[in-house]
CSV table of C-alpha atoms in Angstrom, one decimal:
chain,number,residue,atom,x,y,z
A,30,MET,CA,-70.3,94.9,-89.8
A,31,ALA,CA,-69.0,93.4,-93.8
A,32,ASP,CA,-72.5,93.9,-94.4
A,33,ILE,CA,-73.2,97.2,-93.0
A,34,VAL,CA,-69.9,98.4,-95.4
A,35,SER,CA,-71.5,96.9,-98.3
A,36,GLU,CA,-75.3,98.4,-97.9
A,37,LEU,CA,-73.4,101.4,-98.0
A,38,MET,CA,-71.7,101.1,-101.4
A,39,GLY,CA,-74.4,99.9,-102.9
A,40,ALA,CA,-76.4,102.7,-101.8
A,41,LEU,CA,-74.2,105.1,-102.3
A,42,GLY,CA,-71.0,103.2,-104.5
A,43,ARG,CA,-67.4,102.1,-103.6
A,44,ASP,CA,-66.0,105.2,-104.8
A,45,LYS,CA,-67.8,107.0,-101.5
A,46,VAL,CA,-67.6,104.5,-98.4
A,47,SER,CA,-63.7,103.3,-97.0
A,48,ALA,CA,-62.9,100.8,-94.7
A,49,ASP,CA,-59.8,100.8,-95.1
A,50,PRO,CA,-57.5,100.3,-91.8
A,51,ASN,CA,-55.3,103.2,-92.9
A,52,VAL,CA,-58.7,105.6,-94.0
A,53,LEU,CA,-60.4,104.5,-90.5
A,54,ARG,CA,-57.4,105.5,-88.7
A,55,LEU,CA,-57.1,108.6,-90.1
A,56,TYR,CA,-60.7,110.2,-88.9
A,57,SER,CA,-61.1,108.1,-85.7
A,58,ALA,CA,-58.8,110.5,-83.3
A,59,GLU,CA,-59.3,114.6,-82.6
A,60,PRO,CA,-56.0,116.8,-82.3
A,61,GLU,CA,-56.4,116.0,-77.5
A,62,GLY,CA,-55.7,113.2,-78.1
A,63,LEU,CA,-59.3,110.9,-78.1
A,64,SER,CA,-59.6,108.0,-81.3
A,65,GLY,CA,-62.9,105.7,-81.5
A,66,PRO,CA,-63.8,102.9,-82.5
A,67,VAL,CA,-64.5,103.7,-86.6
A,68,GLU,CA,-65.9,100.7,-89.2
A,69,ALA,CA,-66.8,102.5,-92.4
A,70,VAL,CA,-65.2,106.5,-93.4
A,71,VAL,CA,-68.8,107.4,-96.1
A,72,PHE,CA,-68.0,110.8,-98.6
A,73,PRO,CA,-71.0,111.9,-99.5
A,74,GLU,CA,-71.2,115.1,-102.3
A,75,SER,CA,-74.4,115.7,-102.4
A,76,PRO,CA,-77.9,115.6,-99.8
A,77,GLU,CA,-79.0,113.0,-101.7
A,78,ASP,CA,-75.9,111.0,-100.4
A,79,VAL,CA,-76.5,111.8,-97.1
A,80,SER,CA,-79.9,110.7,-97.5
A,81,SER,CA,-79.7,107.1,-98.4
A,82,LEU,CA,-76.8,107.7,-95.1
A,83,ALA,CA,-79.8,108.3,-92.9
A,84,SER,CA,-82.0,106.0,-94.2
A,85,LEU,CA,-79.6,102.9,-95.1
A,86,ALA,CA,-78.6,103.8,-90.8
A,87,TYR,CA,-81.8,104.5,-89.3
A,88,ARG,CA,-82.9,101.0,-91.0
A,89,LEU,CA,-80.0,99.3,-89.3
A,90,GLU,CA,-79.4,100.5,-86.3
A,91,PHE,CA,-75.4,101.5,-86.9
A,92,PRO,CA,-74.4,104.7,-85.3
A,93,ILE,CA,-73.0,108.4,-86.9
A,94,TYR,CA,-70.6,110.6,-86.7
A,95,PRO,CA,-70.6,113.9,-88.6
A,96,GLN,CA,-66.9,115.6,-89.3
A,97,GLY,CA,-65.4,118.3,-91.0
A,98,SER,CA,-62.2,118.5,-90.7
A,99,ALA,CA,-62.1,117.0,-86.7
A,100,SER,CA,-60.3,119.0,-85.4
A,101,SER,CA,-62.4,120.0,-82.7
A,102,LEU,CA,-61.4,119.9,-78.9
A,103,SER,CA,-63.2,118.6,-76.5
A,104,GLY,CA,-64.7,115.0,-78.3
A,105,ASN,CA,-66.6,116.6,-80.0
A,106,ALA,CA,-66.2,113.9,-82.9
A,107,VAL,CA,-64.9,110.9,-81.4
A,108,PRO,CA,-67.1,108.0,-82.3
A,109,THR,CA,-67.9,106.3,-78.7
A,110,ARG,CA,-68.9,102.7,-79.8
A,111,LYS,CA,-68.3,101.5,-83.8
A,112,GLY,CA,-69.9,103.1,-85.9
A,113,VAL,CA,-69.6,104.7,-89.7
A,114,VAL,CA,-68.3,108.5,-89.8
A,115,VAL,CA,-69.7,110.7,-92.1
A,116,SER,CA,-66.7,113.1,-93.4
A,117,PHE,CA,-68.3,116.1,-95.4
A,118,GLU,CA,-64.7,116.9,-97.5
A,119,ARG,CA,-66.2,116.4,-101.1
A,120,MET,CA,-69.4,118.6,-100.1
A,121,ASN,CA,-67.1,122.2,-100.2
A,122,ARG,CA,-68.2,124.5,-102.8
A,123,VAL,CA,-69.9,127.8,-102.7
A,124,LYS,CA,-72.9,128.1,-104.0
A,125,GLU,CA,-74.3,131.5,-104.1
A,126,VAL,CA,-72.4,135.1,-102.9
A,127,SER,CA,-74.9,138.1,-102.8
A,128,LEU,CA,-73.6,140.6,-101.7
A,129,VAL,CA,-77.4,142.7,-102.1
A,130,ASP,CA,-78.6,140.3,-99.9
A,131,SER,CA,-75.7,140.2,-97.6
A,132,VAL,CA,-75.3,136.2,-97.6
A,133,ALA,CA,-73.3,133.2,-98.7
A,134,VAL,CA,-75.2,130.1,-99.9
A,135,VAL,CA,-72.1,127.4,-98.7
A,136,GLU,CA,-71.9,123.3,-98.3
A,137,PRO,CA,-70.4,121.9,-95.3
A,138,GLY,CA,-67.3,121.3,-95.9
A,139,VAL,CA,-66.3,124.7,-96.9
A,140,ARG,CA,-63.3,125.7,-95.0
A,141,ILE,CA,-63.8,129.2,-93.3
A,142,GLU,CA,-60.6,130.6,-94.3
A,143,GLU,CA,-61.4,129.3,-98.4
A,144,LEU,CA,-64.2,130.6,-98.1
A,145,ASN,CA,-63.1,134.5,-96.7
A,146,VAL,CA,-60.4,134.7,-99.4
A,147,GLN,CA,-63.3,134.5,-101.8
A,148,LEU,CA,-65.2,137.1,-99.9
A,149,ALA,CA,-62.3,139.1,-99.7
A,150,GLU,CA,-61.7,139.7,-103.6
A,151,ALA,CA,-65.6,141.1,-103.0
A,152,GLY,CA,-64.8,143.3,-100.0
A,153,TYR,CA,-66.7,141.3,-97.4
A,154,MET,CA,-65.6,138.9,-95.1
A,155,PHE,CA,-67.4,135.9,-93.4
A,156,PRO,CA,-66.5,137.5,-90.1
A,157,VAL,CA,-66.2,134.3,-87.8
A,158,ASP,CA,-62.4,132.8,-87.3
A,159,PRO,CA,-61.9,129.7,-85.3
A,160,ALA,CA,-58.4,129.4,-84.6
A,161,SER,CA,-58.0,126.6,-87.2
A,162,GLN,CA,-59.3,128.2,-89.6
A,163,SER,CA,-57.3,127.1,-92.0
A,164,VAL,CA,-59.0,123.4,-91.7
A,165,ALA,CA,-62.5,124.6,-90.2
A,166,THR,CA,-65.3,123.9,-91.6
A,167,VAL,CA,-68.6,125.9,-91.7
A,168,GLY,CA,-70.4,122.2,-91.4
A,169,GLY,CA,-68.3,121.8,-87.8
A,170,ALA,CA,-68.1,125.5,-86.8
A,171,ILE,CA,-71.9,125.3,-86.7
A,172,ALA,CA,-71.6,121.8,-84.9
A,173,ASN,CA,-69.8,123.3,-82.5
A,174,GLY,CA,-71.6,127.0,-82.5
A,175,ALA,CA,-67.1,127.6,-83.0
A,176,GLY,CA,-66.3,131.6,-82.1
A,177,GLY,CA,-63.0,133.5,-83.1
A,178,MET,CA,-60.8,136.1,-82.5
A,179,ARG,CA,-63.1,138.5,-83.6
A,180,GLY,CA,-66.1,137.4,-81.4
A,181,ALA,CA,-65.5,139.8,-79.4
A,182,LYS,CA,-67.5,142.9,-81.7
A,183,TYR,CA,-69.0,139.9,-84.3
A,184,GLY,CA,-70.5,136.4,-81.7
A,185,THR,CA,-70.0,133.7,-82.3
A,186,MET,CA,-71.6,130.8,-85.1
A,187,ARG,CA,-75.6,131.0,-84.3
A,188,ASP,CA,-74.9,135.3,-84.8
A,189,TRP,CA,-74.3,134.9,-88.2
A,190,VAL,CA,-76.2,131.1,-89.7
A,191,ASN,CA,-79.4,132.5,-91.6
A,192,GLY,CA,-81.1,129.5,-93.1
A,193,LEU,CA,-80.1,125.0,-93.4
A,194,GLU,CA,-80.9,122.3,-95.3
A,195,VAL,CA,-80.7,119.9,-93.1
A,196,VAL,CA,-81.0,115.9,-93.1
A,197,LEU,CA,-83.2,113.9,-89.9
A,198,VAL,CA,-81.5,110.5,-89.2
A,199,ASP,CA,-85.3,108.8,-89.8
A,200,ASP,CA,-87.2,106.0,-92.9
A,201,GLN,CA,-86.7,108.0,-95.3
A,202,GLY,CA,-83.3,110.4,-94.6
A,203,THR,CA,-86.2,113.7,-94.5
A,204,ARG,CA,-84.3,116.7,-95.4
A,205,LEU,CA,-86.2,120.3,-94.0
A,206,ARG,CA,-85.2,123.5,-95.3
A,207,LEU,CA,-85.2,125.7,-91.6
A,208,GLY,CA,-85.0,129.4,-90.7
A,209,CYS,CA,-85.6,131.8,-93.9
A,210,ARG,CA,-82.3,133.7,-96.5
A,211,THR,CA,-83.4,136.7,-95.3
A,212,VAL,CA,-82.3,138.3,-91.3
A,213,LYS,CA,-85.5,138.7,-89.8
A,214,CYS,CA,-87.6,135.6,-89.8
A,215,ARG,CA,-89.9,135.0,-87.3
A,216,GLN,CA,-91.9,131.7,-88.3
A,217,GLY,CA,-92.4,129.6,-84.9
A,218,TYR,CA,-89.7,127.9,-83.4
A,219,ASP,CA,-86.0,129.3,-83.7
A,220,LEU,CA,-84.8,125.3,-85.0
A,221,VAL,CA,-81.4,127.2,-87.1
A,222,ARG,CA,-80.8,128.4,-83.1
A,223,LEU,CA,-81.4,124.8,-82.3
A,224,MET,CA,-79.0,122.9,-84.6
A,225,VAL,CA,-75.8,125.5,-83.7
A,226,GLY,CA,-74.0,124.3,-81.1
A,227,SER,CA,-75.7,120.9,-81.1
A,228,GLU,CA,-72.0,119.1,-82.0
A,229,GLY,CA,-74.3,117.1,-84.5
A,230,THR,CA,-76.4,115.1,-82.8
A,231,LEU,CA,-79.6,116.2,-84.2
A,232,ALA,CA,-79.0,116.4,-88.0
A,233,LEU,CA,-76.6,115.9,-90.6
A,234,VAL,CA,-75.8,119.9,-93.0
A,235,THR,CA,-75.8,119.9,-95.6
A,236,GLU,CA,-76.3,123.5,-96.8
A,237,ALA,CA,-75.9,126.6,-94.2
A,238,THR,CA,-77.5,129.6,-95.6
A,239,LEU,CA,-74.2,132.6,-93.8
A,240,ARG,CA,-74.3,136.5,-93.0
A,241,ILE,CA,-71.9,138.0,-94.6
A,242,THR,CA,-70.5,141.9,-93.6
A,243,PRO,CA,-68.1,144.4,-94.9
A,244,LEU,CA,-65.2,143.9,-94.0
A,245,PRO,CA,-63.1,146.8,-92.0
A,246,GLU,CA,-61.9,150.3,-93.6
A,247,THR,CA,-59.2,150.5,-91.7
A,248,VAL,CA,-58.2,148.6,-88.6
A,249,VAL,CA,-55.9,149.4,-86.5
A,250,THR,CA,-54.1,147.3,-84.2
A,251,ALA,CA,-51.9,146.9,-80.7
A,252,LEU,CA,-49.3,144.9,-79.0
A,253,ALA,CA,-48.5,145.0,-75.6
A,254,PHE,CA,-46.5,143.2,-73.2
A,255,PHE,CA,-46.6,143.3,-69.7
A,256,ASP,CA,-44.8,142.5,-66.2
A,257,GLY,CA,-48.2,140.3,-65.2
A,258,LEU,CA,-51.4,139.6,-66.1
A,259,GLU,CA,-53.2,141.6,-63.6
A,260,GLY,CA,-52.0,145.2,-65.6
A,261,LEU,CA,-53.0,143.2,-68.8
A,262,ALA,CA,-56.9,142.2,-67.7
A,263,SER,CA,-57.2,146.3,-66.2
A,264,ALA,CA,-55.8,147.5,-69.4
A,265,TYR,CA,-58.8,145.6,-71.3
A,266,VAL,CA,-61.1,147.2,-68.6
A,267,ASP,CA,-60.0,150.3,-68.7
A,268,LEU,CA,-60.6,149.9,-72.8
A,269,LYS,CA,-64.0,148.4,-72.3
A,270,SER,CA,-65.4,151.3,-70.4
A,271,ARG,CA,-64.4,154.5,-72.0
A,272,ARG,CA,-67.1,153.0,-75.0
A,273,VAL,CA,-64.5,150.9,-76.6
A,274,GLN,CA,-65.8,148.4,-79.0
A,275,PRO,CA,-62.7,145.9,-80.1
A,276,TYR,CA,-62.4,144.0,-83.1
A,277,ILE,CA,-60.3,141.8,-81.5
A,278,ALA,CA,-58.1,141.4,-78.2
A,279,GLU,CA,-56.1,138.2,-77.5
A,280,PHE,CA,-53.9,137.3,-74.9
A,281,MET,CA,-51.1,135.0,-73.9
A,282,ASP,CA,-49.1,135.3,-70.6
A,283,ALA,CA,-45.7,134.8,-70.4
A,284,PRO,CA,-44.3,131.1,-70.6
A,285,THR,CA,-47.1,130.7,-73.3
A,286,VAL,CA,-45.0,133.7,-75.4
A,287,ARG,CA,-41.3,133.2,-74.6
A,288,LEU,CA,-42.3,129.1,-76.8
A,289,ALA,CA,-45.3,130.8,-79.1
A,290,SER,CA,-42.1,132.8,-80.5
A,291,GLU,CA,-39.6,130.3,-81.0
A,292,GLY,CA,-38.8,129.9,-85.0
A,293,LEU,CA,-41.0,132.3,-85.7
A,294,ASP,CA,-37.8,135.3,-86.3
A,295,LEU,CA,-40.6,138.0,-85.0
A,296,PRO,CA,-39.5,141.9,-85.4
A,297,PHE,CA,-40.2,142.9,-82.1
A,298,GLU,CA,-38.7,140.7,-78.8
A,299,ALA,CA,-41.5,139.0,-77.2
A,300,ARG,CA,-41.3,138.8,-73.6
A,301,GLY,CA,-43.4,139.5,-70.7
A,302,ASP,CA,-48.0,139.2,-71.0
A,303,MET,CA,-48.8,139.5,-74.2
A,304,PHE,CA,-52.6,141.6,-74.8
A,305,LEU,CA,-53.1,142.1,-78.5
A,306,VAL,CA,-55.7,145.1,-79.4
A,307,SER,CA,-57.3,145.7,-82.9
A,308,LEU,CA,-59.8,148.3,-83.5
A,309,GLU,CA,-62.1,149.0,-86.2
A,310,SER,CA,-60.9,152.8,-87.8
A,311,THR,CA,-61.1,154.7,-90.9
A,312,PRO,CA,-57.9,155.8,-92.7
A,313,GLU,CA,-58.7,159.1,-91.6
A,314,SER,CA,-59.0,157.8,-87.6
A,315,ALA,CA,-56.7,155.8,-87.5
A,316,GLU,CA,-53.6,157.8,-86.6
A,317,ARG,CA,-55.5,158.8,-83.5
A,318,HIS,CA,-56.5,155.2,-82.8
A,319,ALA,CA,-52.9,154.2,-82.9
A,320,LYS,CA,-52.0,157.5,-79.8
A,321,PHE,CA,-54.9,155.9,-77.3
A,322,LEU,CA,-53.9,152.9,-77.8
A,323,GLU,CA,-49.9,153.4,-76.9
A,324,GLU,CA,-51.6,155.8,-73.9
A,325,LEU,CA,-54.3,153.2,-72.8
A,326,MET,CA,-51.5,150.1,-73.1
A,327,ARG,CA,-48.6,152.4,-71.2
A,328,SER,CA,-50.8,153.9,-67.9
A,329,HIS,CA,-51.3,150.3,-67.9
A,330,GLY,CA,-47.6,149.4,-67.2
A,331,ALA,CA,-47.4,148.5,-70.3
A,332,ARG,CA,-43.4,147.3,-71.1
A,333,GLU,CA,-43.7,148.0,-74.8
A,334,VAL,CA,-46.2,148.4,-77.5
A,335,ARG,CA,-46.4,148.2,-81.0
A,336,VAL,CA,-49.2,149.8,-83.4
A,337,THR,CA,-49.5,150.2,-87.1
A,338,ALA,CA,-52.6,150.6,-89.4
A,339,ASP,CA,-50.1,148.3,-92.2
A,340,PRO,CA,-52.2,144.9,-93.1
A,341,LEU,CA,-48.8,143.5,-93.6
A,342,GLU,CA,-46.9,144.4,-90.9
A,343,ALA,CA,-49.7,144.0,-88.3
A,344,GLU,CA,-50.0,140.5,-89.7
A,345,GLU,CA,-46.6,140.1,-88.5
A,346,LEU,CA,-48.1,141.1,-84.7
A,347,PHE,CA,-50.6,138.6,-85.1
A,348,ARG,CA,-48.3,135.9,-86.1
A,349,LEU,CA,-47.7,135.8,-81.6
A,350,ARG,CA,-51.7,134.9,-81.8
A,351,ARG,CA,-51.4,132.1,-83.8
A,352,ASN,CA,-49.3,129.9,-83.0
A,353,LEU,CA,-50.9,129.8,-79.2
A,354,PHE,CA,-52.1,126.2,-79.8
A,355,PRO,CA,-48.1,124.8,-81.0
A,356,ALA,CA,-46.9,126.5,-78.1
A,357,GLN,CA,-49.1,125.1,-75.2
A,358,ILE,CA,-47.9,121.6,-77.2
A,359,SER,CA,-43.9,122.2,-76.5
A,360,MET,CA,-44.4,123.2,-72.8
A,361,PHE,CA,-45.9,120.1,-72.1
A,362,ARG,CA,-44.4,117.6,-74.1
A,363,ARG,CA,-41.7,115.1,-71.8
A,364,PRO,CA,-39.3,113.1,-74.4
A,365,GLY,CA,-40.3,109.5,-74.6
A,366,ARG,CA,-43.4,110.1,-71.9
A,367,PRO,CA,-47.3,110.0,-73.6
A,368,LEU,CA,-49.0,113.8,-73.2
A,369,LEU,CA,-52.6,115.1,-73.6
A,370,LEU,CA,-53.9,118.3,-74.2
A,371,LEU,CA,-56.4,119.4,-71.9
A,372,ILE,CA,-57.6,122.6,-73.2
A,373,GLU,CA,-59.9,124.0,-71.2
A,374,ASP,CA,-62.8,127.2,-72.6
A,375,ILE,CA,-64.2,128.9,-70.2
A,376,VAL,CA,-66.0,132.0,-70.3
A,377,VAL,CA,-67.0,134.4,-67.4
A,378,PRO,CA,-68.8,138.1,-68.4
A,379,PRO,CA,-65.7,140.6,-69.5
A,380,SER,CA,-65.8,142.8,-65.8
A,381,ARG,CA,-64.8,139.3,-64.2
A,382,VAL,CA,-61.9,138.4,-66.0
A,383,PRO,CA,-59.4,140.4,-63.5
A,384,GLU,CA,-60.7,138.4,-61.0
A,385,ALA,CA,-60.8,134.8,-63.1
A,386,VAL,CA,-57.1,135.2,-63.9
A,387,ARG,CA,-56.3,135.2,-60.3
A,388,ALA,CA,-58.8,132.2,-59.4
A,389,LEU,CA,-57.1,130.2,-62.2
A,390,ARG,CA,-52.8,131.1,-61.6
A,391,ALA,CA,-54.1,130.3,-57.7
A,392,LEU,CA,-54.9,126.4,-59.4
A,393,ASP,CA,-51.3,126.7,-60.0
A,394,SER,CA,-49.7,127.3,-56.6
A,395,LYS,CA,-52.9,124.8,-55.1
A,396,TYR,CA,-51.9,121.5,-57.7
A,397,GLY,CA,-47.9,122.5,-58.0
A,398,ILE,CA,-48.0,123.1,-61.7
A,399,THR,CA,-47.0,125.4,-64.9
A,400,SER,CA,-50.2,126.0,-66.9
A,401,SER,CA,-51.1,128.0,-70.1
A,402,LEU,CA,-53.0,131.2,-70.1
A,403,GLY,CA,-54.4,133.0,-73.5
A,404,GLY,CA,-58.0,132.9,-74.7
A,405,HIS,CA,-60.2,135.5,-76.3
A,406,ILE,CA,-60.2,138.2,-73.3
A,407,GLY,CA,-62.2,140.6,-75.4
A,408,ASP,CA,-65.2,137.5,-75.1
A,409,GLY,CA,-63.8,136.6,-71.5
A,410,ASN,CA,-63.2,133.6,-73.4
A,411,LEU,CA,-60.1,131.8,-72.1
A,412,HIS,CA,-58.4,129.1,-72.6
A,413,PRO,CA,-56.7,128.1,-69.4
A,414,ALA,CA,-54.5,124.3,-70.8
A,415,ILE,CA,-52.6,121.8,-68.2
A,416,GLY,CA,-50.8,118.6,-70.4
A,417,PHE,CA,-50.6,114.7,-68.6
A,418,ASP,CA,-49.4,111.7,-69.1
A,419,PRO,CA,-52.3,109.3,-68.8
A,420,THR,CA,-50.6,106.3,-67.9
A,421,ASP,CA,-49.6,108.0,-65.4
A,422,PRO,CA,-52.8,107.7,-62.7
A,423,GLU,CA,-51.1,111.0,-60.5
A,424,SER,CA,-50.7,112.7,-63.6
A,425,THR,CA,-54.0,112.4,-64.4
A,426,ARG,CA,-56.1,112.8,-61.0
A,427,VAL,CA,-54.3,116.3,-61.1
A,428,ALA,CA,-55.3,116.9,-64.5
A,429,ALA,CA,-59.4,115.8,-63.8
A,430,ALA,CA,-58.9,117.6,-59.8
A,431,TRP,CA,-57.7,121.0,-62.0
A,432,PHE,CA,-60.5,120.5,-64.5
A,433,ASN,CA,-63.1,120.6,-62.4
A,434,ASP,CA,-61.2,123.5,-60.9
A,435,VAL,CA,-61.3,125.7,-64.0
A,436,VAL,CA,-64.7,124.9,-64.0
A,437,GLN,CA,-66.1,125.4,-61.0
A,438,VAL,CA,-64.3,128.9,-61.9
A,439,ALA,CA,-66.4,129.8,-64.7
A,440,LEU,CA,-70.0,129.0,-62.8
A,441,SER,CA,-69.0,131.2,-59.2
A,442,LEU,CA,-68.1,134.6,-62.0
A,443,GLY,CA,-71.0,133.6,-63.4
A,444,GLY,CA,-69.8,132.5,-66.4
A,445,ALA,CA,-70.4,129.2,-68.3
A,446,VAL,CA,-68.1,125.8,-68.6
A,447,SER,CA,-67.9,126.0,-72.9
A,448,ALA,CA,-67.3,129.1,-74.6
A,449,GLU,CA,-67.3,128.0,-78.3
A,450,HIS,CA,-65.3,124.3,-78.7
A,451,GLY,CA,-68.2,122.7,-77.3
A,452,ILE,CA,-69.3,119.5,-74.7
A,453,GLY,CA,-68.6,116.5,-76.7
A,454,LEU,CA,-67.0,113.6,-74.9
A,455,LEU,CA,-65.5,115.3,-72.2
A,456,LYS,CA,-67.4,117.8,-71.0
A,457,ARG,CA,-70.2,115.6,-69.9
A,458,GLU,CA,-70.2,116.4,-66.9
A,459,ALA,CA,-69.5,119.6,-65.6
A,460,LEU,CA,-73.1,120.4,-68.7
A,461,ALA,CA,-75.3,119.4,-66.2
A,462,LYS,CA,-73.2,120.3,-63.5
A,463,ALA,CA,-73.7,124.2,-65.2
A,464,LEU,CA,-77.5,123.0,-66.0
A,465,GLY,CA,-79.4,120.6,-63.8
A,466,GLU,CA,-81.0,118.0,-64.1
A,467,ARG,CA,-84.4,119.0,-65.9
A,468,GLN,CA,-82.1,121.2,-68.5
A,469,ILE,CA,-80.3,117.8,-69.5
A,470,GLU,CA,-83.9,115.7,-69.8
A,471,VAL,CA,-85.2,119.0,-71.6
A,472,MET,CA,-82.4,117.9,-74.0
A,473,ARG,CA,-82.6,114.3,-74.1
A,474,ALA,CA,-86.8,114.8,-75.2
A,475,ILE,CA,-85.7,117.2,-78.2
A,476,LYS,CA,-82.7,114.7,-79.5
A,477,ALA,CA,-85.6,112.4,-79.5
A,478,VAL,CA,-88.2,114.5,-81.4
A,479,PHE,CA,-84.8,114.8,-84.5
A,480,ASP,CA,-83.1,111.3,-83.1
A,481,PRO,CA,-85.5,108.6,-82.2
A,482,LYS,CA,-82.5,105.8,-81.7
A,483,GLY,CA,-80.2,107.8,-81.1
A,484,LEU,CA,-78.3,107.4,-84.3
A,485,LEU,CA,-76.5,110.9,-84.3
A,486,ASN,CA,-73.8,111.2,-82.7
A,487,PRO,CA,-74.3,109.2,-79.8
A,488,GLY,CA,-72.7,110.1,-76.8
A,489,LYS,CA,-71.9,113.5,-76.8
A,490,LEU,CA,-73.9,116.3,-74.6
A,491,PHE,CA,-75.4,115.0,-71.5
């Protein structure tokens, strides 16, 4: 591998390649605890650098693992055999924003939060907002097909990418422009949609043309606490049955709420199962929408309801939800014992959410465990989670059985095994179960066309 490092430095420059053990360790792992072998990390600064890397990888046949910020939760960016991590953190420019065309042209290393700070100055936003948006990059979000809290109204990455520039791993490091700048674009197969959610297994993204949209004029937010998830779920079903499309609709169960609230110094008592809903509104309609939300919540048994149209007050309400992931870590950590956090990412039709909640709660009884439950109830995307000790065979067995049962809950209710976290390493068997052998064969054939030597993020998806 030393020869490959030398070749990389010769092709890209010594300042763009690292084989320092501390750097390799940093880029070898993801938040859920998975890690893999890394021999070098490359930091391209241009599409030309990426093209040089791709052609070199093709010639010398070493695997490439694309990374944004490595914040995925399914092992999507973890190396599976010795190879090169390509970090896009230096390709972080917002190249253009056009309000007339409603697009932003960006490099893959741009962080979503930073993009939205810039867009907000013009009264616009990029609506896909994963919980990790402060670190999540556009390239990583494209690879994962990411979603977020606004998914109930605005969908996921696949709905907001008009065009891509990508590099193929072939002898030339071929650069392709896919899709268009325009919303309407029908020119053969939709290769942009094929790339979104491909988890870095088909090509390397070097530029994205994203759709942007005006910020809502006013947002009314309600935070309610219930003495049970059933009442919370029924409140959401009632909301949707009244022809209301939430801007945001989130939930967390009571044990997770308790831990998420610790140390936040909130201006209210956070106790019970949490339902957080936002509606787009106008200054003239805000009071009516606020009254509607409070009455709806209380009609389904909410103990406490907080409603506001003030952005600063709303931010206080959202702090609780944004602390979901740290709360889940706290919930399962045991002093002196290793922890792997298993965060599921199933999705069911919103009408089946109450059934899904009942089925997931039954798994706690079945396995004698206490899980954490939260997620994006607005689009049926649920994030049940447990922690387990990977050095304990029984703990590992229970976690694997629970994981498989959660997948079955989703499939039995007409849902999917992943909504936004992707397949990565953790859900390959679940994907095969959901799709069947023939669909997996088709996917393998597609990968072979784009990546004939199987060098791009090997071991992921299937």
